Amino acid sequence: RTSTLFYRLIKLRSVDFKFKLDEEFDEITPDKRDVRSVVTVEGNRFTHVSKAKKEGVTGHTVITEFNGDEVVRYMTIDKVPDCTGLMKFTRMIDDKPVQVREIEEDDDL
């Protein structure tokens, strides 16, 4: 007999939250975890750290870097710190990535 895999689709809800930088706030995550969070900014990097309020619930860290026409997001959960999720977003124009080019003063445009 072959193995059978069952997939369960989970629809996550979108969440909007308001916060002040460097100040803790309460948050309900899209997967309904009740956490205490803080968002800090250093240069082009936003760091969002959430700590669980209840025993047995995990916290997480999301680092979002803004680099010109690209955004890179790294995600880790406290229970499995060696596993990092990575998402990259690139600005597209006419279905092509925007190309950034350094221009010197004496370059012909």
Coordinates of C-alpha atoms in Angstrom, one line a residue:
R1 CA 0.0 0.0 0.0
T2 CA 1.3 3.5 -0.8
S3 CA 1.3 6.3 1.6
T4 CA -1.5 8.9 1.4
L5 CA -0.9 12.5 2.3
F6 CA -3.7 14.7 3.4
Y7 CA -3.4 18.4 3.0
R8 CA -5.3 20.9 5.0
L9 CA -5.7 24.4 3.6
I10 CA -5.5 27.1 6.2
K11 CA -6.8 30.5 5.3
L12 CA -4.9 33.1 7.3
R13 CA -6.6 36.4 7.9
S14 CA -5.0 39.7 7.2
V15 CA -4.2 41.8 10.2
D16 CA -3.7 45.6 10.4
F17 CA -2.1 46.8 13.6
K18 CA -1.0 50.2 14.8
F19 CA 2.1 50.7 16.9
K20 CA 4.7 53.2 17.9
L21 CA 8.4 52.4 17.2
D22 CA 10.3 51.1 20.2
E23 CA 7.2 50.7 22.3
E24 CA 5.6 47.4 23.2
F25 CA 2.1 46.6 22.1
D26 CA -0.4 43.7 22.2
E27 CA -1.0 41.8 19.0
I28 CA -3.2 39.0 17.8
T29 CA -1.2 37.3 14.9
P30 CA -2.9 36.1 11.7
D31 CA -2.8 32.5 13.2
K32 CA -4.5 33.9 16.3
R33 CA -1.5 33.8 18.7
D34 CA -1.8 36.4 21.5
V35 CA 1.7 38.1 21.7
R36 CA 3.4 41.1 23.1
S37 CA 5.4 42.8 20.3
V38 CA 7.9 45.6 19.6
V39 CA 9.1 47.1 16.3
T40 CA 12.4 48.8 16.0
V41 CA 14.2 50.5 13.1
E42 CA 17.9 50.6 12.4
G43 CA 18.9 52.1 9.0
N44 CA 16.9 50.3 6.3
R45 CA 15.9 47.4 8.6
F46 CA 12.7 47.0 10.6
T47 CA 12.8 44.3 13.3
H48 CA 9.5 43.0 14.7
V49 CA 9.9 40.8 17.8
S50 CA 6.9 39.1 19.3
K51 CA 6.9 37.2 22.6
A52 CA 4.1 34.8 23.5
K53 CA 1.9 35.7 26.5
K54 CA 1.0 32.0 27.2
E55 CA 3.0 29.0 28.0
G56 CA 3.3 26.6 25.0
V57 CA 2.7 29.4 22.4
T58 CA 5.7 30.5 20.4
G59 CA 7.0 34.0 19.6
H60 CA 8.6 35.1 16.4
T61 CA 11.0 37.6 14.8
V62 CA 10.5 39.2 11.4
I63 CA 13.3 41.4 9.9
T64 CA 12.3 43.4 6.9
E65 CA 15.1 45.1 4.9
F66 CA 14.3 47.9 2.3
N67 CA 17.0 48.0 -0.4
G68 CA 16.0 50.3 -3.3
D69 CA 13.5 48.4 -5.4
E70 CA 13.9 45.2 -3.4
V71 CA 12.4 44.2 0.0
V72 CA 13.8 41.1 1.8
R73 CA 12.0 39.6 4.8
Y74 CA 13.5 37.0 7.1
M75 CA 11.3 35.2 9.6
T76 CA 12.1 32.9 12.5
I77 CA 10.0 31.3 15.3
D78 CA 11.3 31.0 18.8
K79 CA 10.7 27.2 19.0
V80 CA 12.8 26.5 15.9
P81 CA 15.5 29.2 15.7
D82 CA 17.7 27.4 13.2
C83 CA 14.9 27.5 10.6
T84 CA 14.6 30.9 8.8
G85 CA 11.9 31.8 6.2
L86 CA 12.9 34.1 3.4
M87 CA 10.7 36.2 1.2
K88 CA 12.0 38.6 -1.5
F89 CA 10.0 41.2 -3.3
T90 CA 11.2 43.1 -6.4
R91 CA 9.6 46.2 -8.0
M92 CA 8.3 45.2 -11.5
I93 CA 7.5 47.5 -14.4
D94 CA 5.9 45.9 -17.5
D95 CA 6.5 42.4 -16.0
K96 CA 10.3 43.1 -15.7
P97 CA 12.4 43.8 -12.6
V98 CA 13.5 47.4 -12.3
Q99 CA 17.2 47.7 -12.9
V100 CA 19.2 50.1 -10.8
R101 CA 22.2 51.7 -12.4
E102 CA 24.8 53.9 -10.8
I103 CA 25.3 57.1 -12.8
E104 CA 28.6 59.1 -12.8
E105 CA 28.4 62.8 -13.4
D106 CA 30.3 62.5 -16.7
D107 CA 28.1 59.6 -18.0
D108 CA 26.1 60.3 -21.1
L109 CA 22.4 59.8 -20.4

